Coordinates of C-alpha atoms and ligand atoms in Angstrom, one line a residue:
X1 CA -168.8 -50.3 81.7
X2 CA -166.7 -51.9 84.5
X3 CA -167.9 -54.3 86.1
X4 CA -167.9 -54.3 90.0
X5 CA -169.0 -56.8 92.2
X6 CA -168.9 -57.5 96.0
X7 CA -168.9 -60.6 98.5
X8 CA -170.9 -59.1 101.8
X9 CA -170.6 -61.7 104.4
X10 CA -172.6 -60.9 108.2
X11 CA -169.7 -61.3 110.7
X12 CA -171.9 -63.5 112.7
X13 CA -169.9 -66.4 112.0
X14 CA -166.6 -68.3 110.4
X15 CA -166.6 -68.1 106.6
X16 CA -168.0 -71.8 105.3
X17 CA -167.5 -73.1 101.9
X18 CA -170.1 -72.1 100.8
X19 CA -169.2 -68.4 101.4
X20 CA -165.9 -68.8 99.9
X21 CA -167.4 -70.3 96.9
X22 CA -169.6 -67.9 96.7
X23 CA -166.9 -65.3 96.9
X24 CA -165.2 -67.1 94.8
X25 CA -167.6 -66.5 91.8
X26 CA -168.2 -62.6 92.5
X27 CA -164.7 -62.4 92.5
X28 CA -163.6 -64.0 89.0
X29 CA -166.9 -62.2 87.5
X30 CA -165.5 -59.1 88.1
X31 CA -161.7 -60.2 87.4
X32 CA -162.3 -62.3 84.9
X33 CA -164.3 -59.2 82.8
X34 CA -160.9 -57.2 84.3
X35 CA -163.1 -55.0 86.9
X36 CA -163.0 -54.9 90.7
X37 CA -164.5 -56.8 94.0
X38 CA -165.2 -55.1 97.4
X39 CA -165.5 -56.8 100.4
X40 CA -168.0 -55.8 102.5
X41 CA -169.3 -56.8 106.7
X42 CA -172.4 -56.2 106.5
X43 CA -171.9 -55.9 110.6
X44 CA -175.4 -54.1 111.5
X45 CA -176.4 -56.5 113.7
X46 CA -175.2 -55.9 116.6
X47 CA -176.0 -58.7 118.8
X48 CA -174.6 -61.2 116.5
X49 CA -171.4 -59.5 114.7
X50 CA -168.1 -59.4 116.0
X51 CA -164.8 -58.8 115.4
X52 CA -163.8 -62.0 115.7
X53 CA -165.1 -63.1 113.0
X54 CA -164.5 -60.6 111.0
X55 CA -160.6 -60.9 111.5
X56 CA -161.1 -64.6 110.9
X57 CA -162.7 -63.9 107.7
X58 CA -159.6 -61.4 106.5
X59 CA -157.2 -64.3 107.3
X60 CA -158.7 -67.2 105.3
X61 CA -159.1 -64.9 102.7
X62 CA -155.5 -64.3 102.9
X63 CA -154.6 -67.6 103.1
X64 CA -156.2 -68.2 100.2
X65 CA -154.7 -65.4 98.4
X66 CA -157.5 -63.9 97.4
X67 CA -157.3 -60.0 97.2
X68 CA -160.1 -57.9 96.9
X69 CA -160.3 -54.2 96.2
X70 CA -159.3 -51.4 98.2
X71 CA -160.3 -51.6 101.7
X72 CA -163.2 -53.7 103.1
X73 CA -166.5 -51.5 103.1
X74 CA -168.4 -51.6 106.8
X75 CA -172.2 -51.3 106.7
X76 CA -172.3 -50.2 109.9
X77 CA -170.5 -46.9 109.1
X78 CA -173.4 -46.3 106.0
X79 CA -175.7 -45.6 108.7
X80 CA -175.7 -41.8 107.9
X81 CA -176.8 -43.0 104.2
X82 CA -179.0 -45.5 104.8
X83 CA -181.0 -42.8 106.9
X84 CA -180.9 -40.0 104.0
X85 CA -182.4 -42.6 101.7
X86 CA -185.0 -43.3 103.8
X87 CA -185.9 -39.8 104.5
X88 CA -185.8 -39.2 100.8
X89 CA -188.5 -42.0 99.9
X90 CA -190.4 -40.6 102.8
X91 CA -190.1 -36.8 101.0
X92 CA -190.9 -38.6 98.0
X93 CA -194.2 -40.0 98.6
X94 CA -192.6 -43.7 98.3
X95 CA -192.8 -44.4 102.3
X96 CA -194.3 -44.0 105.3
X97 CA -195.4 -44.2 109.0
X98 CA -196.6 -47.1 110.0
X99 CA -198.1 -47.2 113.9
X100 CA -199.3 -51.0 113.4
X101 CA -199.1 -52.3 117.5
X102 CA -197.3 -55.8 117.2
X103 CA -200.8 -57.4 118.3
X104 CA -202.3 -55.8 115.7
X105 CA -199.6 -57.0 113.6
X106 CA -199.4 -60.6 115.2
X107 CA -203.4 -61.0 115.2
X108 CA -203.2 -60.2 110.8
X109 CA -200.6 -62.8 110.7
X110 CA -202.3 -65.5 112.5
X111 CA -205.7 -64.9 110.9
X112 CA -204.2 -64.4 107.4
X113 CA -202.4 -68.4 108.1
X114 CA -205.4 -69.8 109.7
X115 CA -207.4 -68.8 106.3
X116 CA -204.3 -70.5 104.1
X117 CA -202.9 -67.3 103.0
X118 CA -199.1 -65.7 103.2
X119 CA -198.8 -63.3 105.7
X120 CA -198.3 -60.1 104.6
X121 CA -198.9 -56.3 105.7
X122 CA -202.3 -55.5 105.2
X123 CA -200.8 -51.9 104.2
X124 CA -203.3 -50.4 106.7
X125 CA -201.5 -47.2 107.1
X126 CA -200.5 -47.0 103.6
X127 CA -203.2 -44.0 102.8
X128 CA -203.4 -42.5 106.4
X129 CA -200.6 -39.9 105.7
X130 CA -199.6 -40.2 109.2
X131 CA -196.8 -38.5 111.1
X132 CA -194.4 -40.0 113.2
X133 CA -194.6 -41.1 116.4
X134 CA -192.5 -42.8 119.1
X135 CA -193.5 -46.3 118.2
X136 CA -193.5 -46.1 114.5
X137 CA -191.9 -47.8 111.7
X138 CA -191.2 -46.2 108.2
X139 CA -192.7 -48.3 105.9
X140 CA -191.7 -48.8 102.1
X141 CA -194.4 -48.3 99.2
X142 CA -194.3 -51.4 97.1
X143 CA -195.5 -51.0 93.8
X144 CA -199.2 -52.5 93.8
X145 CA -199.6 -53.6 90.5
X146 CA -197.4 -55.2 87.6
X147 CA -194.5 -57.4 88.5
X148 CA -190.6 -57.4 88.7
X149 CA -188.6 -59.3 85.9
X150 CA -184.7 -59.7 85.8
X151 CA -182.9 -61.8 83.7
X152 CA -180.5 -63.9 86.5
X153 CA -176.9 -64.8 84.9
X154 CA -177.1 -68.3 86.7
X155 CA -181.0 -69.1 86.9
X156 CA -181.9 -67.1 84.0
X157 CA -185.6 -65.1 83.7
X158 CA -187.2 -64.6 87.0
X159 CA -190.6 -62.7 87.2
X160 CA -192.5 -61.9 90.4
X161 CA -195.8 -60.5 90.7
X162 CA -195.8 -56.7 92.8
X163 CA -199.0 -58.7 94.6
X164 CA -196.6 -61.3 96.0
X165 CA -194.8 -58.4 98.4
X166 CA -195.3 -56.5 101.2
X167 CA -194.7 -52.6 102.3
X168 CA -191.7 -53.9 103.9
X169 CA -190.4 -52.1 107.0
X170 CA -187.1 -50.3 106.5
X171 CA -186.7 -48.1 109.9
X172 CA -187.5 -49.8 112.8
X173 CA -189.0 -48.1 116.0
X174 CA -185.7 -48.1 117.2
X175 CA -184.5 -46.0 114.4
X176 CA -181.8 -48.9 113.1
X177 CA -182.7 -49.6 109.3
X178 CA -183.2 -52.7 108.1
X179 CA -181.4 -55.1 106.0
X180 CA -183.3 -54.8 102.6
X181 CA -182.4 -51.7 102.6
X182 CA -179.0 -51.0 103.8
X183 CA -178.0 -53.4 101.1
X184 CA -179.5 -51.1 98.5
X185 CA -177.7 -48.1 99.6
X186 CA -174.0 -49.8 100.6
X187 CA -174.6 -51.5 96.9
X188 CA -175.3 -47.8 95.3
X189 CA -172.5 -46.2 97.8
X190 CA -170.1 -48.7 96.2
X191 CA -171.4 -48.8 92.2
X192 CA -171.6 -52.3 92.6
X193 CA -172.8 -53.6 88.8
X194 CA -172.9 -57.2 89.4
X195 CA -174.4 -58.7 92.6
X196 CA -173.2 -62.3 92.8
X197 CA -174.6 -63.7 96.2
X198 CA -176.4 -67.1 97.4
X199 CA -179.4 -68.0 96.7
X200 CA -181.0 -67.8 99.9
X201 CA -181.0 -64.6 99.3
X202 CA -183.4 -64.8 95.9
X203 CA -186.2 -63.6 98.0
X204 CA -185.1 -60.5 98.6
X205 CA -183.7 -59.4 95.2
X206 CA -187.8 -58.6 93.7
X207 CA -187.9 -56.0 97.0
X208 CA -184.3 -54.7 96.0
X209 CA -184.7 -53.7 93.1
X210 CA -188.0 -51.9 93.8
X211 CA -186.4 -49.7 96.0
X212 CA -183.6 -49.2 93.7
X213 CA -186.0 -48.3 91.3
X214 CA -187.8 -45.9 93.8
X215 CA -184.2 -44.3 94.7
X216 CA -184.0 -43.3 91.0
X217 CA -180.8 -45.4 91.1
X218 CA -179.5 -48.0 88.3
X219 CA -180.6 -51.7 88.9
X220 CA -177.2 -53.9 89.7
X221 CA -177.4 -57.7 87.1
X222 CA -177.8 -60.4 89.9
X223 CA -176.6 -63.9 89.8
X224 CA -178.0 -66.5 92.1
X225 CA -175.3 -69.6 93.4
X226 CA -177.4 -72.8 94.3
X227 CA -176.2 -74.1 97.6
X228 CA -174.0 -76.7 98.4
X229 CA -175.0 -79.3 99.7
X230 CA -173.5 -82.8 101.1
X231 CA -173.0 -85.9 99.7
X232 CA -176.7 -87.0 100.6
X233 CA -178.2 -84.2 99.4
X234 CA -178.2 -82.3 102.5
X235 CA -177.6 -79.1 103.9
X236 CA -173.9 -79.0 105.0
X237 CA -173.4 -80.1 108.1
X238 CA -170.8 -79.5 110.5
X239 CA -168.8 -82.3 109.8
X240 CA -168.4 -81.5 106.0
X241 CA -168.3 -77.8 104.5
X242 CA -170.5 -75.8 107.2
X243 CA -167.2 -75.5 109.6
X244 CA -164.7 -72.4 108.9
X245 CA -162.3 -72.8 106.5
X246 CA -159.5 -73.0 109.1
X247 CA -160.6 -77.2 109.1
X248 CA -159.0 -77.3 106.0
X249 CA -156.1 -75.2 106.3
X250 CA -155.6 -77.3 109.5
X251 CA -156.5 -81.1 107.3
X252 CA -153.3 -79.9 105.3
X253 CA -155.2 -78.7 102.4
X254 CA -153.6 -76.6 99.9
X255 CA -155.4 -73.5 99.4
X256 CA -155.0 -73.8 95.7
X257 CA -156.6 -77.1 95.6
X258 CA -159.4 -75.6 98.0
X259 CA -160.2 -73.1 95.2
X260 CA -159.8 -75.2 92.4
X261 CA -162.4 -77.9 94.0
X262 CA -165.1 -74.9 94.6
X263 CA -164.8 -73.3 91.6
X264 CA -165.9 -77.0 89.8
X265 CA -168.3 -77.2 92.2
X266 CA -170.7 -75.3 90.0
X267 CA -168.9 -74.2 87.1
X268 CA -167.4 -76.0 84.2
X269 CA -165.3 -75.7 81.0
X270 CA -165.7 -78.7 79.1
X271 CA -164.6 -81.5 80.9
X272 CA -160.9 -79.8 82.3
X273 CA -160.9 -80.4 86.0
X274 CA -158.1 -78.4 86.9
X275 CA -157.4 -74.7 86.9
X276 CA -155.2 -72.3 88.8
X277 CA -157.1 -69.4 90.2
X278 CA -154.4 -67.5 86.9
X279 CA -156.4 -70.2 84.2
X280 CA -159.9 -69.3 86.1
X281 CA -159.5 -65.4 85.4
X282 CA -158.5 -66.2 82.2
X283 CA -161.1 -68.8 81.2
X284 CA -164.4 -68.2 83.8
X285 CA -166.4 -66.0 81.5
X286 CA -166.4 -68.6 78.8
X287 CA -167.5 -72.0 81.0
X288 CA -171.1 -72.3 82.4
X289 CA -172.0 -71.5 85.6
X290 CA -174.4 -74.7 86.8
X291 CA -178.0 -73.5 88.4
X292 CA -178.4 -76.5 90.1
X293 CA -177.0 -77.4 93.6
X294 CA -174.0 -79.2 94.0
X295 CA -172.7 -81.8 96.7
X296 CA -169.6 -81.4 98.6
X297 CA -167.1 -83.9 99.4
X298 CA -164.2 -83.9 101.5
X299 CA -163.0 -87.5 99.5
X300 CA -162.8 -85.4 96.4
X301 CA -161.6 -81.9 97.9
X302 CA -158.5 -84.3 98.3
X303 CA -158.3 -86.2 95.6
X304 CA -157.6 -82.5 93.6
X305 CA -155.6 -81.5 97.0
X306 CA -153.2 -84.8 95.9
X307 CA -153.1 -83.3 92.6
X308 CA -151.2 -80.3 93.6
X309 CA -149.1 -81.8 96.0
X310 CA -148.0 -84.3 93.0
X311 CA -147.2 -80.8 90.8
X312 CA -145.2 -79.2 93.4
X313 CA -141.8 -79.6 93.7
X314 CA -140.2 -81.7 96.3
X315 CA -138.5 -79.2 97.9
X316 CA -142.1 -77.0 98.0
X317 CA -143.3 -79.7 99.3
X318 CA -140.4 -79.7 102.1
X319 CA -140.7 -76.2 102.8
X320 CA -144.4 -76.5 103.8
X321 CA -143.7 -80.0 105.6
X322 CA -140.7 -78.2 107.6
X323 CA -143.5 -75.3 108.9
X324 CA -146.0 -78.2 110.0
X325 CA -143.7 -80.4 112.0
X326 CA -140.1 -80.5 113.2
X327 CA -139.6 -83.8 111.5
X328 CA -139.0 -82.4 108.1
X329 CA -136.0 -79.9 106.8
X330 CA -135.3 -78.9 103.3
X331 CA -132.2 -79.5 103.5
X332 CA -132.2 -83.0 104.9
X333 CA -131.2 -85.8 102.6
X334 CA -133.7 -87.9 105.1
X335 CA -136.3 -86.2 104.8
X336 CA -136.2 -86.0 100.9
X337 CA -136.1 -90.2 101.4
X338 CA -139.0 -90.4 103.5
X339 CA -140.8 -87.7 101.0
X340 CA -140.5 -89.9 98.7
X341 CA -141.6 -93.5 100.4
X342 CA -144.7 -92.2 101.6
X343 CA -145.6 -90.1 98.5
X344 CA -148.2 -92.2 96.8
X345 CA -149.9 -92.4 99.9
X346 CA -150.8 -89.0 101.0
X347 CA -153.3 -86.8 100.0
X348 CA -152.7 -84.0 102.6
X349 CA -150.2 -82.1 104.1
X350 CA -151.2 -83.7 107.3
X351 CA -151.0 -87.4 105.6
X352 CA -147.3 -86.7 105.5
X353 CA -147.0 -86.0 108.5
X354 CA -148.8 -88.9 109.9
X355 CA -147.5 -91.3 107.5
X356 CA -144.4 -90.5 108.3
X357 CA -144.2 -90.7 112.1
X358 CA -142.4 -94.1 112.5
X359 CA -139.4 -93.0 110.2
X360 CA -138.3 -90.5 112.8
X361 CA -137.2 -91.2 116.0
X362 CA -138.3 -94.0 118.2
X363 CA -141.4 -96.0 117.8
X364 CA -143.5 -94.3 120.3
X365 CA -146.4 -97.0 121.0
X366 CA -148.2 -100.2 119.3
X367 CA -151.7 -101.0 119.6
X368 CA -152.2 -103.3 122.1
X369 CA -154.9 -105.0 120.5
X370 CA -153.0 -105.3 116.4
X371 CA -150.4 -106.4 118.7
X372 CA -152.4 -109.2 120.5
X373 CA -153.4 -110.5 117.4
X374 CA -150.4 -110.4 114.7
X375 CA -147.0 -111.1 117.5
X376 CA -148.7 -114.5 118.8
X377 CA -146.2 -117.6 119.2
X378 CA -146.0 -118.3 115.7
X379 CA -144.8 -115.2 114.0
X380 CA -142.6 -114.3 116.9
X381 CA -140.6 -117.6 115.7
X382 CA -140.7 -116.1 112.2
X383 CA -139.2 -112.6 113.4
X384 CA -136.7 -114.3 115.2
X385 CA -135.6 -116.1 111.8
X386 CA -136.3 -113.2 110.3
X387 CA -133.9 -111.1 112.6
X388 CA -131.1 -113.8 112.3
X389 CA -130.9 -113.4 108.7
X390 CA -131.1 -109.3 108.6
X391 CA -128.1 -109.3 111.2
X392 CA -126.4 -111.4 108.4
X393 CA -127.0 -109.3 105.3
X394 CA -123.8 -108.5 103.8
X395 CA -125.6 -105.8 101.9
X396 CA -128.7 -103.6 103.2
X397 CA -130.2 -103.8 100.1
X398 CA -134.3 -104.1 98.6
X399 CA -133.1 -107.2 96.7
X400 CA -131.5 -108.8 99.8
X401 CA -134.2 -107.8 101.4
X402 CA -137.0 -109.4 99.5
X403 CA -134.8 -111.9 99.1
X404 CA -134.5 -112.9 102.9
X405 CA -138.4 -112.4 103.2
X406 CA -138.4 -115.4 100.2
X407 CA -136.1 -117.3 102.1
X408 CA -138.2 -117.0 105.7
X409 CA -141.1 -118.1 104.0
X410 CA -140.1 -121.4 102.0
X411 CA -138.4 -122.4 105.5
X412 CA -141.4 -121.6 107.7
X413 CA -143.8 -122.8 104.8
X414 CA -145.8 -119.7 104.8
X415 CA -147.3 -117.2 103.0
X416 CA -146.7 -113.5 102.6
X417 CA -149.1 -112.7 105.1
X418 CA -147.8 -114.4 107.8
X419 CA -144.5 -112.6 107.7
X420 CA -145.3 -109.5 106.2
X421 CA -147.6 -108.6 109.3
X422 CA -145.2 -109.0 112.3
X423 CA -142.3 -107.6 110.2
X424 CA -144.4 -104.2 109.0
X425 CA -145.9 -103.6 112.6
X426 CA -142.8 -104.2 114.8
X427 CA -140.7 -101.9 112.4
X428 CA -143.8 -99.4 111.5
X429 CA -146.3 -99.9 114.4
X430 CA -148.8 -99.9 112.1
X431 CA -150.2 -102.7 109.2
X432 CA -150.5 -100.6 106.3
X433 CA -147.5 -99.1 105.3
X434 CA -145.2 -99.2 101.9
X435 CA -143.5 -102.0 100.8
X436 CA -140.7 -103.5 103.8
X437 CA -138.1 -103.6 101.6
X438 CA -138.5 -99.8 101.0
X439 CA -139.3 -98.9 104.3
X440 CA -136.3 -101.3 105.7
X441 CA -133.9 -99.3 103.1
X442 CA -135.3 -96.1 104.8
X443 CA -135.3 -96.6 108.4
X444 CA -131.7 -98.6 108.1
X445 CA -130.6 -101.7 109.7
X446 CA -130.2 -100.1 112.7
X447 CA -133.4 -99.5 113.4
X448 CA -135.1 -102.2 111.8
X449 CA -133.2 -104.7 113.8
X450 CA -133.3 -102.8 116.8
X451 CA -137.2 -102.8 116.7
X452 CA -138.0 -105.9 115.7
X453 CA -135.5 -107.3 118.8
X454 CA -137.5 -105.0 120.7
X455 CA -141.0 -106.9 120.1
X456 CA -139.1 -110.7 120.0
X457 CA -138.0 -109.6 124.0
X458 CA -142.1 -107.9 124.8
X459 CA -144.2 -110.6 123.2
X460 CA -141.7 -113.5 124.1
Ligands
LIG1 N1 -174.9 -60.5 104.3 C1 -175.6 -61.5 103.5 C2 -175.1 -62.8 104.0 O1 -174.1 -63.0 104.7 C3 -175.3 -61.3 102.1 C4 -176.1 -60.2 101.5 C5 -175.9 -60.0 100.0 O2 -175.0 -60.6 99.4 O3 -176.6 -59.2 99.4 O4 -175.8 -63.8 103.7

C-alpha cells in the first residue's frame, strides 16, 4: 500500500518551527517509505485565513526545498463534500438535528462545571427525530458504549472511552461545517494513509475516527509530534521558534541546517547528528521518533548552521555572501581573504557580514564609550610608537608584525593588553576581532596606518 500523508496548516498565521518540523516528519514518512505528501490550507475560517499567509507558507517551503505532491489541496473548495457527508450520516441514522438554544446550551455547561464534571452535550435531541429548522445544528451520533483504540507510531496504544465524547456538532446553524469533520472528508478526498500532525491535535483524533468509521471509510495510522518547546521548558515564545520562518532565513541560516536541526529535534539514529534531507529519506524509517517534547535553541540551530557553512565551498559560500551584501564578489581575491580571516568566527550568513564590515571601506563609527575607555593618554603614546614603527616596516608581514607589537611592549613595559586594545579598536572599531597581525596583513598598511593616525589626531 502507498503510503500518503499530508501537512494541513490553517492560514491564520506564518509557518513556526514547529509547523515545519511537523511537516517535516509527514513528509519523510511518506518519502522515506517512497509514497507522497499533499499540502493542504485548511482555509475555512474565514475571519482568520488569508492569503497572505498562505503565500508566505509556499515560499518558506520553497526556500527550504521541500516539494510536496501535486498541487496544494484547499479545504475551502471541499465544501460541496463536506456537505454530502453530512447529509449521508443524517440519511444514515448516524446524525441529527439538534435545536438546543445557546442558553440552554450555556446553562448545561455551567451547571455540569459547578457539579465538577466535563461539559459535554447532554444529547437531548439525540432520540427526538426532529426535522430541521432555521436555528438548528446537525449533530453527530457518537457511539455510546465501548471505546476507541489506535496504536499511535510516536506515542504508541491510545484508548479512549465512547463515554468521554460528545455528539459533536458538525453543521452549524449557519450551514458552514465544522472542523472535525472537514478534516475527515478532505483526508478521505485525498487517500491520505498516514496522518502525521501535532499533538494538540490528539484530542480530536478518538472523534475522527468515529466518523470515519460511521462514513464506512478506512481509518488513516496517526502519529502524534510532542511540541517544541524552549529552552526553559516553555511554550515557544516569540523570540525563539514561535516567529515565521523568514527570522531565520533573514539570521543567515542555511535552510539545510534549519532541517537538519528539526529533524534531531525529535528523531534520532544512533548518535549521528548530521544528515542531509537525501541521508534523512534514506535513513528516517529506521531511527526513532522521540514521544517526548523537545526544547529549541537558537545557540544550537547555529552551531549545526556553522557546520554547513564549514562543508561548503568557499566560493558557495561567496555566492550566497555576494546576494546578501555588496561587499562580497566571487570573483574577488579580497573577498576570498576576508572569507577566510573571519571564518572561525561566524556561525551565520549574517556573522559574515557583520564581522566583516571594517575590512571594507572606511571605518564608519567607534563607540564613544569603548573609545573613552581604551584611547586614554597612555595608549595613545603606545599607538603613536606603535605607528612609527609600522611606517618603518620594510616588509608588511605577520612576523614583522608580531614582531613590532614585541618590540612596543618591552619599550613601554607592558603587557599584551595594553597594546592589543588601542591597536584592534582604532584599525577594527571593535575589541574582539582576529588576531592583528592577520587582520593588519588584510586591511594593508594603508589602512592600518591611516586609521590608527586617524584616532592619534581625535583622541590627542
Ligand atoms: N489545521 C490544523 C492546524 O493547523 C491541522 C489539522 C490536522 O493536521 O489534522 O493545526
Amino acid at each position: 500500500m502507498e503510503v500518503i500523508s499530508r501537512f494541513a496548516p490553517s492560514p491564520t498565521g506564518l509557518l513556526h518551527i514547529g509547523g515545519v518540523r511537523t511537516a517535516l516528519f509527514a513528509w519523510l514518512y511518506a518519502k522515506s517509505r517512497g509514497g507522497k505528501c499533499f499540502l493542504r490550507f485548511e482555509d475555512t475560517d474565514i475571519k482568520r485565513s488569508e492569503q497572505k499567509y498562505m503565500d508566505s507558507i509556499l515560499h518558506d517551503f520553497d526556500w527550504l526545498n521541500i516539494t510536496f505532491d501535486g498541487k496544494p489541496f484547499y479545504q475551502s473548495q471541499n465544501r460541496s463534500n463536506h456537505l454530502n457527508a453530512i447529509k449521508q450520516l443524517l440519511e444514515d441514522g448516524k446524525a441529527y438535528y439538534c435545536n438546543c438554544s445557546s442558553e440552554r446550551l450555556e446553562e448545561l455547561r455551567s451547571k455540569q462545571i459547578e457539579e465538577g464534571l466535563k461539559p459535554k452535550y447532554d444529547n437531548k435531541c439525540r432520540s427526538l427525530d426532529l426535522d430541521d429548522s432555521p436555528d438548528s445544528v446537525i449533530r453527530f451520533k457518537n457511539p455510546e458504549s465501548n471505546s476507541i483504540q489506535f496504536n499511535d507510531l510516536i506515542r504508541g496504544s491510545i484508548e479512549i472511552s465512547n463515554e468521554e465524547l460528545d455528539d459533536l456538532v458538525l453543521l452549524r446553524n449557519d450551514g458552514s461545517p465544522t472542523y472535525n469533520l472537514s478534516v475527515v472528508v478532505d483526508d478521505v478526498e485525498m487517500s491520505i494513509t498516514h496522518i502525521i500532525r501535532g499533538d494538540d491535535h490528539i484530542s480530536n483524533t478518538p472523534r475522527q475516527i468515529n466518523i470515519f468509521k460511521a462514513l464506512g471509510k478506512q481509518v488513516p495510522e496517526y502519529g502524534h509530534v510532542p511540541m517544541i518547546l524552549d529552552e526553559s521548558g516553555k511554550r515557544l515564545s516569540k523570540r525563539e521558534g514561535a516567529e515565521g520562518t523568514e527570522v531565520y532565513k533573514e539570521m543567515g541560516i542555511l535552510p539545510e541546517a534549519l532541517l537538519n536541526y528539526l529533524a534531531r529535534l525529535g528523531w534520532s539514529l544512533g548518535d549521528e547528528e548530521f544528515f542531509t534531507i537525501e541521508d534523512l529519506v534514506k535513513v528516517f524509517k529506521e531511527g526513532r521518533l522521540n514521544n517526548s517534547p523537545s526544547s529549541f535553541s537558537t545557540d544550537k540551530l547555529k552551531w549545526y548552521n556553522k557546520e554547513y557553512l564549514s562543508r561548503m565551498k568557499e566560493q558557495e559560500i561567496l555566492e550566497k555572501l555576494s546576494k546578501l551584501s555588496k561587499n562580497f564578489s566571487k570573483k574577488d581575491e579580497f573577498s576570498i581573504k576576508a572569507l577566510r580571516l573571519i571564518k572561525d568566527r561566524c556561525s551565520t550568513l549574517n556573522e559574515y557580514i557583520d564581522h566583516s564590515s571594517y575590512l571594507f571601506g572606511d571605518l564608519q563609527s567607534y563607540d564613544p564609550e569603548e573609545c573613552k575607555n581604551v584611547f586614554t593618554v597612555e595608549s595613545i603614546e603606545v599607538l603613536k610608537i606603535l605607528i612609527s614603527k609600522l611606517k618603518d616596516l620594510n616588509l608588511w608581514s605577520e612576523d614583522q608584525i608580531l614582531k613590532v607589537i614585541e618590540q612596543v611592549k618591552s619599550e613601554k613595559q607592558i603587557g599584551m593588553k595594553e597594546i592589543g586594545q588601542p591597536f584592534r579598536l582604532a584599525i577594527t572599531g571593535r575589541l574582539n576581532a582576529p588576531p592583528l597581525d592577520k587582520i593588519s596583513i588584510v586591511l594593508g598598511r594603508e589602512r592600518v596606518t591611516g586609521r590608527i593616525d586617524k584616532v592619534i589626531k581625535e583622541f590627542s
